[in-house]
mmCIF file of C-alpha atoms in Angstrom:
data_model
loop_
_atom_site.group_PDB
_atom_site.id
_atom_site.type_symbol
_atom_site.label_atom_id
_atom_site.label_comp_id
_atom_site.label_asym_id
_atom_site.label_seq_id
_atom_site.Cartn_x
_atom_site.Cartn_y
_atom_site.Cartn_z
ATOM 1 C CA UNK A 1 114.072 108.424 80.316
ATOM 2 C CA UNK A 2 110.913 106.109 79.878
ATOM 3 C CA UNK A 3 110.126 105.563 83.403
ATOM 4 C CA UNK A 4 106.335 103.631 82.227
ATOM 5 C CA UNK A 5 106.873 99.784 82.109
ATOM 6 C CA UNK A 6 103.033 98.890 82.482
ATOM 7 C CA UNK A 7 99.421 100.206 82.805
ATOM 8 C CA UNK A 8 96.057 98.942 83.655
ATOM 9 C CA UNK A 9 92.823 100.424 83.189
ATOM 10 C CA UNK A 10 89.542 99.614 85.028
ATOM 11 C CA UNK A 11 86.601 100.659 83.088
ATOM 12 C CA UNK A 12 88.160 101.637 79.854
ATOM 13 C CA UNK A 13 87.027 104.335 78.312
ATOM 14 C CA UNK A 14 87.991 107.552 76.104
ATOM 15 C CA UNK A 15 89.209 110.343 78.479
ATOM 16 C CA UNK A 16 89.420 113.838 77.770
ATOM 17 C CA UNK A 17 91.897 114.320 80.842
ATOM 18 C CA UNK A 18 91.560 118.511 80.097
ATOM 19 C CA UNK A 19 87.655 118.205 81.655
ATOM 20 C CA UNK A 20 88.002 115.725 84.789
ATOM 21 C CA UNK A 21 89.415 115.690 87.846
ATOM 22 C CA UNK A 22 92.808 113.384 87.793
ATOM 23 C CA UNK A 23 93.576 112.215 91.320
ATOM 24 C CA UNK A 24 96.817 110.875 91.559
ATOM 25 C CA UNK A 25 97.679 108.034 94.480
ATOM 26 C CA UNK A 26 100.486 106.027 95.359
ATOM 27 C CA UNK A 27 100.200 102.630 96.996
ATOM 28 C CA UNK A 28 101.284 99.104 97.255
ATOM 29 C CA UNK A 29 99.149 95.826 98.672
ATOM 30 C CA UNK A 30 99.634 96.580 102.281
ATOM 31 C CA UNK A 31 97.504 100.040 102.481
ATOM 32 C CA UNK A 32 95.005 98.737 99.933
ATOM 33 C CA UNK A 33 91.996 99.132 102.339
ATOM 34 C CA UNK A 34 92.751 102.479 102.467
ATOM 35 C CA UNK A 35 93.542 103.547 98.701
ATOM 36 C CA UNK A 36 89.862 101.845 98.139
ATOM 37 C CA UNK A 37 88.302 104.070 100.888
ATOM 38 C CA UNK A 38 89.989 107.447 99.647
ATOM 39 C CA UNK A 39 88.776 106.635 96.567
ATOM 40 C CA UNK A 40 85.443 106.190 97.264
ATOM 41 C CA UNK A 41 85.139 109.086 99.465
ATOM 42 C CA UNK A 42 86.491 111.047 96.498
ATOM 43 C CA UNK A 43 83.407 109.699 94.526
ATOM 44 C CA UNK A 44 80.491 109.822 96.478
ATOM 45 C CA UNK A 45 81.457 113.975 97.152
ATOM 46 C CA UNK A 46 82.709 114.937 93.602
ATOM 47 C CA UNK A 47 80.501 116.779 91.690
ATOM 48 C CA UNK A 48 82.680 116.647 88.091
ATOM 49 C CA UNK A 49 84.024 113.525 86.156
ATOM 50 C CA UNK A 50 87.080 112.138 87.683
ATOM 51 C CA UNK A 51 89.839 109.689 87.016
ATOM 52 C CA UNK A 52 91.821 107.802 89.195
ATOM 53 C CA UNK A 53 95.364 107.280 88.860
ATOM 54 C CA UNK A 54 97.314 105.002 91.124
ATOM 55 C CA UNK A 55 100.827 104.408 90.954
ATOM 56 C CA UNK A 56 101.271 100.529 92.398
ATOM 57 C CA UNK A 57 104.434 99.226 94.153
ATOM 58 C CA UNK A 58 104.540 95.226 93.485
ATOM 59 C CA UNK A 59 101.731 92.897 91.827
ATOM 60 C CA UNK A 60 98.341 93.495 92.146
ATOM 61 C CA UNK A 61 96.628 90.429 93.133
ATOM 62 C CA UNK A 62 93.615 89.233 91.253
ATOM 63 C CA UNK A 63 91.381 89.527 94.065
ATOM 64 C CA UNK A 64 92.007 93.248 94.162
ATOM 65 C CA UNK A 65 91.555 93.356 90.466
ATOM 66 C CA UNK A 66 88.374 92.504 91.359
ATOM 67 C CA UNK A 67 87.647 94.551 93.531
ATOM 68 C CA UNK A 68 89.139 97.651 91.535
ATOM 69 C CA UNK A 69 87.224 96.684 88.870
ATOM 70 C CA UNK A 70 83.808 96.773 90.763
ATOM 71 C CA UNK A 71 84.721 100.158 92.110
ATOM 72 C CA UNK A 72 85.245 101.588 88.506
ATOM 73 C CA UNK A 73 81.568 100.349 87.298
ATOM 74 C CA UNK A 74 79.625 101.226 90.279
ATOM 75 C CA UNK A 75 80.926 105.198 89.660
ATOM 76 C CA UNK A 76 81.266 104.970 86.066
ATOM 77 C CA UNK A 77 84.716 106.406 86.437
ATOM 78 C CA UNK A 78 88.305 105.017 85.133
ATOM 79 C CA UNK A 79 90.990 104.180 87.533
ATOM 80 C CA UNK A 80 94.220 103.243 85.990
ATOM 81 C CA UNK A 81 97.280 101.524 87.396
ATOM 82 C CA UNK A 82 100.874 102.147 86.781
ATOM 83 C CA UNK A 83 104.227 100.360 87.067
ATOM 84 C CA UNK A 84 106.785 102.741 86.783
ATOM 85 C CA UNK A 85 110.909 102.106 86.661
ATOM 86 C CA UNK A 86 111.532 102.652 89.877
ATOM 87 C CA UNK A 87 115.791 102.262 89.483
ATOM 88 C CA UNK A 88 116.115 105.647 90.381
ATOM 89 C CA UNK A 89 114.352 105.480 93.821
ATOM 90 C CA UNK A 90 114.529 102.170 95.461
ATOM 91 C CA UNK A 91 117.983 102.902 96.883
ATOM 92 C CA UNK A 92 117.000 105.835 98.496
ATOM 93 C CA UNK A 93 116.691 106.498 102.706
ATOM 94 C CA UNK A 94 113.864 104.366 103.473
ATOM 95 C CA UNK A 95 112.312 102.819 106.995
ATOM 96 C CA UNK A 96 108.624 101.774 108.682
ATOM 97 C CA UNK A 97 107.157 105.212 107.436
ATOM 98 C CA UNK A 98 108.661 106.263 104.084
ATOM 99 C CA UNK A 99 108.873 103.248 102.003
ATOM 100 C CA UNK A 100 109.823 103.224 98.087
ATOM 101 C CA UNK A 101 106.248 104.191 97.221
ATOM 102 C CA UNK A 102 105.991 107.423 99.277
ATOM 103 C CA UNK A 103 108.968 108.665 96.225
ATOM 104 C CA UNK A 104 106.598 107.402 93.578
ATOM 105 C CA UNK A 105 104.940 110.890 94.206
ATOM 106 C CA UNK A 106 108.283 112.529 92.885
ATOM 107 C CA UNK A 107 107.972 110.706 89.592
ATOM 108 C CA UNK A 108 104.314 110.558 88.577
ATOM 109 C CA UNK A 109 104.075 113.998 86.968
ATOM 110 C CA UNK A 110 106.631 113.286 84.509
ATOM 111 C CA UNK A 111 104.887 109.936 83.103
ATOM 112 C CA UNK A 112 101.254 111.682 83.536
ATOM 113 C CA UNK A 113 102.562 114.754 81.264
ATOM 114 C CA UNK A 114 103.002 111.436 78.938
ATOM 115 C CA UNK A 115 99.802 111.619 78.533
ATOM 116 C CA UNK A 116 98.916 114.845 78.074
ATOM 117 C CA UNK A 117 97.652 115.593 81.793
ATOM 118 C CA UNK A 118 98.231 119.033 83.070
ATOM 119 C CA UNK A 119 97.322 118.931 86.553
ATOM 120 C CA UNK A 120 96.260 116.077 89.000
ATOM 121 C CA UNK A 121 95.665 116.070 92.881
ATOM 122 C CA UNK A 122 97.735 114.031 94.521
ATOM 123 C CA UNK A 123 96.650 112.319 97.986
ATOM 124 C CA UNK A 124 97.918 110.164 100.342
ATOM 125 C CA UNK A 125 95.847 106.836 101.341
ATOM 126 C CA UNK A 126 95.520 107.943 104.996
ATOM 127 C CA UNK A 127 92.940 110.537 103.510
ATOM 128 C CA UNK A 128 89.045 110.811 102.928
ATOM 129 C CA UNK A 129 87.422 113.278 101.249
ATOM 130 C CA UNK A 130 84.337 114.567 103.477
ATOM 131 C CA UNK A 131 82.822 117.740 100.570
ATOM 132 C CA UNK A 132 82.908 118.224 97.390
ATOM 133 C CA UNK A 133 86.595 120.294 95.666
ATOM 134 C CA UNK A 134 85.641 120.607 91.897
ATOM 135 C CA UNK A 135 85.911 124.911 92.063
ATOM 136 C CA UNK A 136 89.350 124.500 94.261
ATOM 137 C CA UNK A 137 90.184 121.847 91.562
ATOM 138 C CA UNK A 138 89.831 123.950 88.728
ATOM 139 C CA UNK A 139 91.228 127.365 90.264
ATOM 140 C CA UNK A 140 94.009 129.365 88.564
ATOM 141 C CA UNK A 141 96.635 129.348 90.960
ATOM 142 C CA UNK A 142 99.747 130.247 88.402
ATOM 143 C CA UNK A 143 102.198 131.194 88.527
ATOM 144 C CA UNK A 144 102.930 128.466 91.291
ATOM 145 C CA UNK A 145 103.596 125.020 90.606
ATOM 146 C CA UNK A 146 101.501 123.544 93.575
ATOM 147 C CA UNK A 147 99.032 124.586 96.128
ATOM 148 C CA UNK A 148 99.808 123.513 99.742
ATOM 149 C CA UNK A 149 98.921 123.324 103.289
ATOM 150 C CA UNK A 150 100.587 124.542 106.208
ATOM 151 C CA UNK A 151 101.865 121.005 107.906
ATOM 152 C CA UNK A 152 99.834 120.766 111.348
ATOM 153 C CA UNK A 153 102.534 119.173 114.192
ATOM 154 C CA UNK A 154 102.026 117.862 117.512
ATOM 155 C CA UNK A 155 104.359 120.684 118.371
ATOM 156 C CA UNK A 156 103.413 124.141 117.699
ATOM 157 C CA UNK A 157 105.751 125.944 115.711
ATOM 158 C CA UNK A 158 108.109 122.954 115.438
ATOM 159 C CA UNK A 159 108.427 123.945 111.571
ATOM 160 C CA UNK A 160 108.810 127.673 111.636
ATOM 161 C CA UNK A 161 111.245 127.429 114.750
ATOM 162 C CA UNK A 162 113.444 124.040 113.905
ATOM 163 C CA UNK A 163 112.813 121.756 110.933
ATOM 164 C CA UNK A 164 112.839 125.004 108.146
ATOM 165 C CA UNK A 165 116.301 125.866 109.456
ATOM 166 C CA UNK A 166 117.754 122.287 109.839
ATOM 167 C CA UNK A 167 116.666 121.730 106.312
ATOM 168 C CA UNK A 168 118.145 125.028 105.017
ATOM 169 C CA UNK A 169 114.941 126.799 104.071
ATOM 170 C CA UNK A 170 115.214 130.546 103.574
ATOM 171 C CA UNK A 171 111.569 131.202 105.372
ATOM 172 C CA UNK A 172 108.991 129.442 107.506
ATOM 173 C CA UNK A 173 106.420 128.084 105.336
ATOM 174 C CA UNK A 174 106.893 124.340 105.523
ATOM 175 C CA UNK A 175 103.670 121.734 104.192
ATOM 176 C CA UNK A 176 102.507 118.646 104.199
ATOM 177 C CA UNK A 177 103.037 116.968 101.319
ATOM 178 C CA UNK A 178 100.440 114.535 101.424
ATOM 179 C CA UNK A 179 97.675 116.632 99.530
ATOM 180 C CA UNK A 180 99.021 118.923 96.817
ATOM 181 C CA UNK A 181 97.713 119.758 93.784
ATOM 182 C CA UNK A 182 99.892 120.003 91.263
ATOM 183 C CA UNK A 183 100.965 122.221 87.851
ATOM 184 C CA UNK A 184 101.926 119.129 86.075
ATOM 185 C CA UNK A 185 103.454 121.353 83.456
ATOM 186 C CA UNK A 186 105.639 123.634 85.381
ATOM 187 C CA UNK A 187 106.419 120.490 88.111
ATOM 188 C CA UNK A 188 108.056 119.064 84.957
ATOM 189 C CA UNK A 189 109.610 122.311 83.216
ATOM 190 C CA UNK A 190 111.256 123.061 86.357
ATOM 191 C CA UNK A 191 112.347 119.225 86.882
ATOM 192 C CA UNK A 192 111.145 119.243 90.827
ATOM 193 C CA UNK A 193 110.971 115.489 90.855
ATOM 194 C CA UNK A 194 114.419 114.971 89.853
ATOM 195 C CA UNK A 195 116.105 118.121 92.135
ATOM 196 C CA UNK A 196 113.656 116.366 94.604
ATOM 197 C CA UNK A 197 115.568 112.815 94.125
ATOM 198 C CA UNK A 198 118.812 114.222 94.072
ATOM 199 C CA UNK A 199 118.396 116.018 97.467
ATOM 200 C CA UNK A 200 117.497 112.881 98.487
ATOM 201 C CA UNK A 201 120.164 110.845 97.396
ATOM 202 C CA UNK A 202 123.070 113.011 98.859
ATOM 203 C CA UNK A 203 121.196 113.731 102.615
ATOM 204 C CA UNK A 204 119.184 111.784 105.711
ATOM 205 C CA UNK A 205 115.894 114.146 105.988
ATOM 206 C CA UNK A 206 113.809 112.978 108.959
ATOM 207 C CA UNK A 207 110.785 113.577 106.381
ATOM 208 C CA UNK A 208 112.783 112.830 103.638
ATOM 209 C CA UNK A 209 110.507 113.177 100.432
ATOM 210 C CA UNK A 210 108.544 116.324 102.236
ATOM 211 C CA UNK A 211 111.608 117.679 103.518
ATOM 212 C CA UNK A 212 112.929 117.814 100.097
ATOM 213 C CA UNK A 213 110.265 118.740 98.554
ATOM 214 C CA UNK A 214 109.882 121.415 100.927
ATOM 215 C CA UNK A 215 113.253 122.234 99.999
ATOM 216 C CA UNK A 216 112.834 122.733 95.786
ATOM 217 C CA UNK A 217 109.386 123.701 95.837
ATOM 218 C CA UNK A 218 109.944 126.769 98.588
ATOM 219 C CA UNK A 219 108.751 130.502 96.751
ATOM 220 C CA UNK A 220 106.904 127.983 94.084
ATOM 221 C CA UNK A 221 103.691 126.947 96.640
ATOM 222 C CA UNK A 222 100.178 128.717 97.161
ATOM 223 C CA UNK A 223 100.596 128.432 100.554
ATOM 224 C CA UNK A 224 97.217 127.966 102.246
ATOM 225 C CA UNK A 225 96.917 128.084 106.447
ATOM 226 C CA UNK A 226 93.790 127.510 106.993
ATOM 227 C CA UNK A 227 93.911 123.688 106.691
ATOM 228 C CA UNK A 228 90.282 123.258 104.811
ATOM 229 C CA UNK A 229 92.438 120.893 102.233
ATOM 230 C CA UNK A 230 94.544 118.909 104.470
ATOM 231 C CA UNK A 231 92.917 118.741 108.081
ATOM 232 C CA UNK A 232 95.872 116.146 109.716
ATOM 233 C CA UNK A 233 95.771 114.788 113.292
ATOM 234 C CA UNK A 234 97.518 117.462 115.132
ATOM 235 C CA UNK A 235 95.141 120.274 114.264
ATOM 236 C CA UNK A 236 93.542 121.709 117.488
ATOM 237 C CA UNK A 237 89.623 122.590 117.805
ATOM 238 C CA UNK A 238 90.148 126.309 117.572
ATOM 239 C CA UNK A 239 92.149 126.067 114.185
ATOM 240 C CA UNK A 240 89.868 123.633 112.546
ATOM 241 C CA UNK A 241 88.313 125.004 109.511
ATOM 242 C CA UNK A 242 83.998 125.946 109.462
ATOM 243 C CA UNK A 243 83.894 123.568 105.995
ATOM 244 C CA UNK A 244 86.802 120.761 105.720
ATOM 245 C CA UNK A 245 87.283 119.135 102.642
ATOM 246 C CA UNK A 246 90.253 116.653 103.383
ATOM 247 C CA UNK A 247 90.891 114.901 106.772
ATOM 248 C CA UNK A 248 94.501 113.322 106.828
ATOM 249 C CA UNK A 249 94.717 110.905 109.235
ATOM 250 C CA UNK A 250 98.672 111.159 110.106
ATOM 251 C CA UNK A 251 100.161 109.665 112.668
ATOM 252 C CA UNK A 252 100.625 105.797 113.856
ATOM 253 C CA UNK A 253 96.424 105.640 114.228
ATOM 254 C CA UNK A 254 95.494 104.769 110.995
ATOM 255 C CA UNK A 255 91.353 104.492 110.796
ATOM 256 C CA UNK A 256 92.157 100.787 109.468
ATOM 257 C CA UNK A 257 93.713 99.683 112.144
ATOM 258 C CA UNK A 258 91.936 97.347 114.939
ATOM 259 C CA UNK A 259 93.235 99.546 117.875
ATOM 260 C CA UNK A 260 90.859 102.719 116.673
ATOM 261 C CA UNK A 261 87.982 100.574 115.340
ATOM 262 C CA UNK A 262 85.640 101.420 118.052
ATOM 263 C CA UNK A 263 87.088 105.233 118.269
ATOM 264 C CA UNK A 264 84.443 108.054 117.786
ATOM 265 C CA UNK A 265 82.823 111.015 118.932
ATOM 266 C CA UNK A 266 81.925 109.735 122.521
ATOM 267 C CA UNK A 267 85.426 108.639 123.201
ATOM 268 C CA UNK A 268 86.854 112.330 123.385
ATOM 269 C CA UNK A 269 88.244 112.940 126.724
ATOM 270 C CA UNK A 270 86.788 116.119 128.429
ATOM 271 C CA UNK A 271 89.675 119.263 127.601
ATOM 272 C CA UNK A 272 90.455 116.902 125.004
ATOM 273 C CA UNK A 273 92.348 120.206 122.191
ATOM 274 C CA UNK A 274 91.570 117.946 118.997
ATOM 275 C CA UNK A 275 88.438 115.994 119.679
ATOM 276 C CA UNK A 276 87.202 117.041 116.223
ATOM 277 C CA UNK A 277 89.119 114.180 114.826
ATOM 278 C CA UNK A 278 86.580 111.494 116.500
ATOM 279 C CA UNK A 279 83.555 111.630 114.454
ATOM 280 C CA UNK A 280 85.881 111.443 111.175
ATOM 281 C CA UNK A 281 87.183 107.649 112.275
ATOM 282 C CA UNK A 282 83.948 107.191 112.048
ATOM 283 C CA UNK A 283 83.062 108.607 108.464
ATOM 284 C CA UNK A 284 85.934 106.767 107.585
ATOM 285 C CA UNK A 285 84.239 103.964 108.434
ATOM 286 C CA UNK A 286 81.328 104.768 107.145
ATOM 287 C CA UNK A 287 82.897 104.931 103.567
ATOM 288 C CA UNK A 288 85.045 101.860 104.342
ATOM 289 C CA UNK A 289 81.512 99.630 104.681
ATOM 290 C CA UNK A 290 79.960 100.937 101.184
ATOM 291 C CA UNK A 291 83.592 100.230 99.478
ATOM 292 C CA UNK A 292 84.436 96.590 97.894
ATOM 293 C CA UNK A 293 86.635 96.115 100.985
ATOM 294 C CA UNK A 294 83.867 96.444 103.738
ATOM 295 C CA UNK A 295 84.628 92.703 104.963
ATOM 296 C CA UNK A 296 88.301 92.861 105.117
ATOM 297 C CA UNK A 297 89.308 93.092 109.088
ATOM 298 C CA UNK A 298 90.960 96.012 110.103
ATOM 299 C CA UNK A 299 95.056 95.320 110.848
ATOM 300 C CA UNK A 300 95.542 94.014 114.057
ATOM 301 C CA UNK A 301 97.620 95.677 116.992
ATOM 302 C CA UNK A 302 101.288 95.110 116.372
ATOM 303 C CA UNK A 303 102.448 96.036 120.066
ATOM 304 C CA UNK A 304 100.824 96.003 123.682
ATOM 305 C CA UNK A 305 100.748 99.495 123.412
ATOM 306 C CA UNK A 306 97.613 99.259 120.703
ATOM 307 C CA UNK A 307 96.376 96.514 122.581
ATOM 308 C CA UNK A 308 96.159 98.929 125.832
ATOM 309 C CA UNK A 309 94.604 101.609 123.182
ATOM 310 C CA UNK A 310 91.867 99.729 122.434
ATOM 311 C CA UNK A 311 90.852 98.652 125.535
ATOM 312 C CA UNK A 312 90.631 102.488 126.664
ATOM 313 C CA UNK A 313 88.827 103.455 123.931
ATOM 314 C CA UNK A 314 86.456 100.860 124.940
ATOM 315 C CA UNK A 315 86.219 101.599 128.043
ATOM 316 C CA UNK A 316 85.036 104.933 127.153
ATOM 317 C CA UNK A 317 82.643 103.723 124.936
ATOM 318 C CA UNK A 318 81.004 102.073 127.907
ATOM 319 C CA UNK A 319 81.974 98.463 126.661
ATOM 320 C CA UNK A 320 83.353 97.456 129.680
ATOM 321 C CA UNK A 321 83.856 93.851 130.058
ATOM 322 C CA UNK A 322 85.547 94.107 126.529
ATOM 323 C CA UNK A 323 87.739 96.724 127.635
ATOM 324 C CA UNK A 324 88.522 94.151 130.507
ATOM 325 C CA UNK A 325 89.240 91.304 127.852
ATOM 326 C CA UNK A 326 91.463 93.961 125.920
ATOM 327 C CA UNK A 327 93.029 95.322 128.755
ATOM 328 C CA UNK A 328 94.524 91.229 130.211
ATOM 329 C CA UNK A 329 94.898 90.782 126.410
ATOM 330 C CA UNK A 330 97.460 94.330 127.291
ATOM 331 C CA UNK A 331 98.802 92.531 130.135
ATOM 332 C CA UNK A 332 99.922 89.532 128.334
ATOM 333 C CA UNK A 333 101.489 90.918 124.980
ATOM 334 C CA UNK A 334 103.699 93.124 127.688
ATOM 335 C CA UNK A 335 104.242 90.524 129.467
ATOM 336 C CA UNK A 336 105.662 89.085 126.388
ATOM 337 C CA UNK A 337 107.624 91.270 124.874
#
């Protein structure tokens, strides 16, 4: 099946994909802000060449062109865009979380292999890279087809203890599927995508695409527990790694949104079991202002519940009569609704 209908490279050049890094990403214009600053966290901590390869849901307006472009000469690296035939997927389960572009992930390594590209990294755009991952890049982690992290939940044990057996798992080792990186060869040889899209198809997984992929990957993962390479929201202080190389920002508190804007180190409550997180909404911002997209606002509160959010985290921050302003601003949007 030729699932490529269009490409678009930024910063052209000839690419020896066997010696760089390939980062694969999937996104479409509303998470932009946060493709660009995953990328460029990616490039300021990188130590080898690396190409970027983003599979795009809808047009890419010319203004992000732009930026994309910019981006690409300032590193000296390639990114490329894809359009891919998406038939296959856009009639699968679908809501405000997993959209037709989280199942892009399921299709990518077969049109990369296209191109002779034997293993990528793929990432969600909720994700900055804080050190550099060129030895973990280029380990030799065969005979597995992907190495994973243990999926951190709000909820300890909530995957060993319910969602592996719901699924119909044979053990306990569920991941995130937001970082993996990938065997592009034996992903293909062993058609994961496609078992993946069939699962789909038939069944209503609450985490649909990682459920399923959960599901036709299990006894094919390097399983990895320490989560240095996908450090997500619900990881407590004691389990946080000495030397993190991914922070996933999961949840509904995405860095770029307005309600978190203010949020850093200093707004941890005391007792507070995963303050770690603060200082990284911060380095996220940090790598947000050097990025082409440092004067786009951040996404304003879409309930009265963000709106309360942000006044608390201002209040904590000592900002008071802005709290106050946020918190009526609360009362109103309640009110409201």
């Amino acid at each position: 099946m030729e699932l490529l209908r269009d490409r678009k490279f930024f910063n052209k050049k000839e690419i020896d994909f066997d010696s760089v890094v390939n980062i694969l990403l999937c996104s479409d214009k509303n998470v932009i802000r946060g493709l660009g600053t995953t990328v460029v966290s990616i490039l300021e901590n990188i130590s080898m060449p690396c190409v970027i390869h983003v599979a795009f849901n809808g047009d890419l307006p010319k203004h992000e062109e732009i930026r994309f472009l910019e981006l690409a000469n300032k590193y000296k690296t390639s990114i490329i865009f894809y359009w891919i035939d998406d038939k296959d997927i856009k009639n699968l389960h679908s809501n405000s979380y997993i959209t037709t572009t989280a199942y892009y992930r399921l299709l990518m390594p077969y049109v990369l292999q296209d191109f002779h590209i034997d293993r990528c990294l793929y990432l969600d755009t909720d994700v900055i890279c804080v050190n550099d991952f060129s030895d973990w890049y280029t380990q030799d982690f065969s005979p597995y087809i992907a190495f994973v992290t243990k999926d951190a939940t709000a909820t300890p044990n909530l995957r060993e203890e319910k969602t592996c057996k719901e699924i119909g798992m044979k053990g306990i080792d569920y991941f995130n599927s937001g970082i993996m990186l990938i065997d592009i060869s034996r992903y293909v040889s062993d058609n994961i995508g496609y078992k993946a899209m069939s699962l789909c198809s038939k069944n209503d997984y609450s985490a649909m695409d990682q459920d399923v992929l959960n599901i036709v990957l299990e006894g094919n993962v390097l399983f990895d527990k320490t989560y240095t390479y996908n450090c997500a929201m619900s990881v407590r202080n004691d389990e946080v790694p000495n030397n993190i190389v991914f922070v996933h920002f999961t949840g509904g508190k995405k860095p770029w949104r307005l309600c978190v804007s203010e949020l850093g180190e200093k707004t941890a409550s005391l007792g507070d079991i995963k303050s770690w997180r603060y200082k990284y909404y911060e380095e996220w911002r940090t790598y947000a202002a050097i990025s082409p997209w440092a004067e786009v606002p951040f996404t304003l509160p879409n309930n009265y519940t963000e709106w309360r959010y942000y006044s608390t985290v201002c209040f904590k921050n000592g900002q008071y009569l802005k709290a106050i302003k946020l918190y009526f601003k609360y009362l109103s949007e309640k009110y409201k609704s």
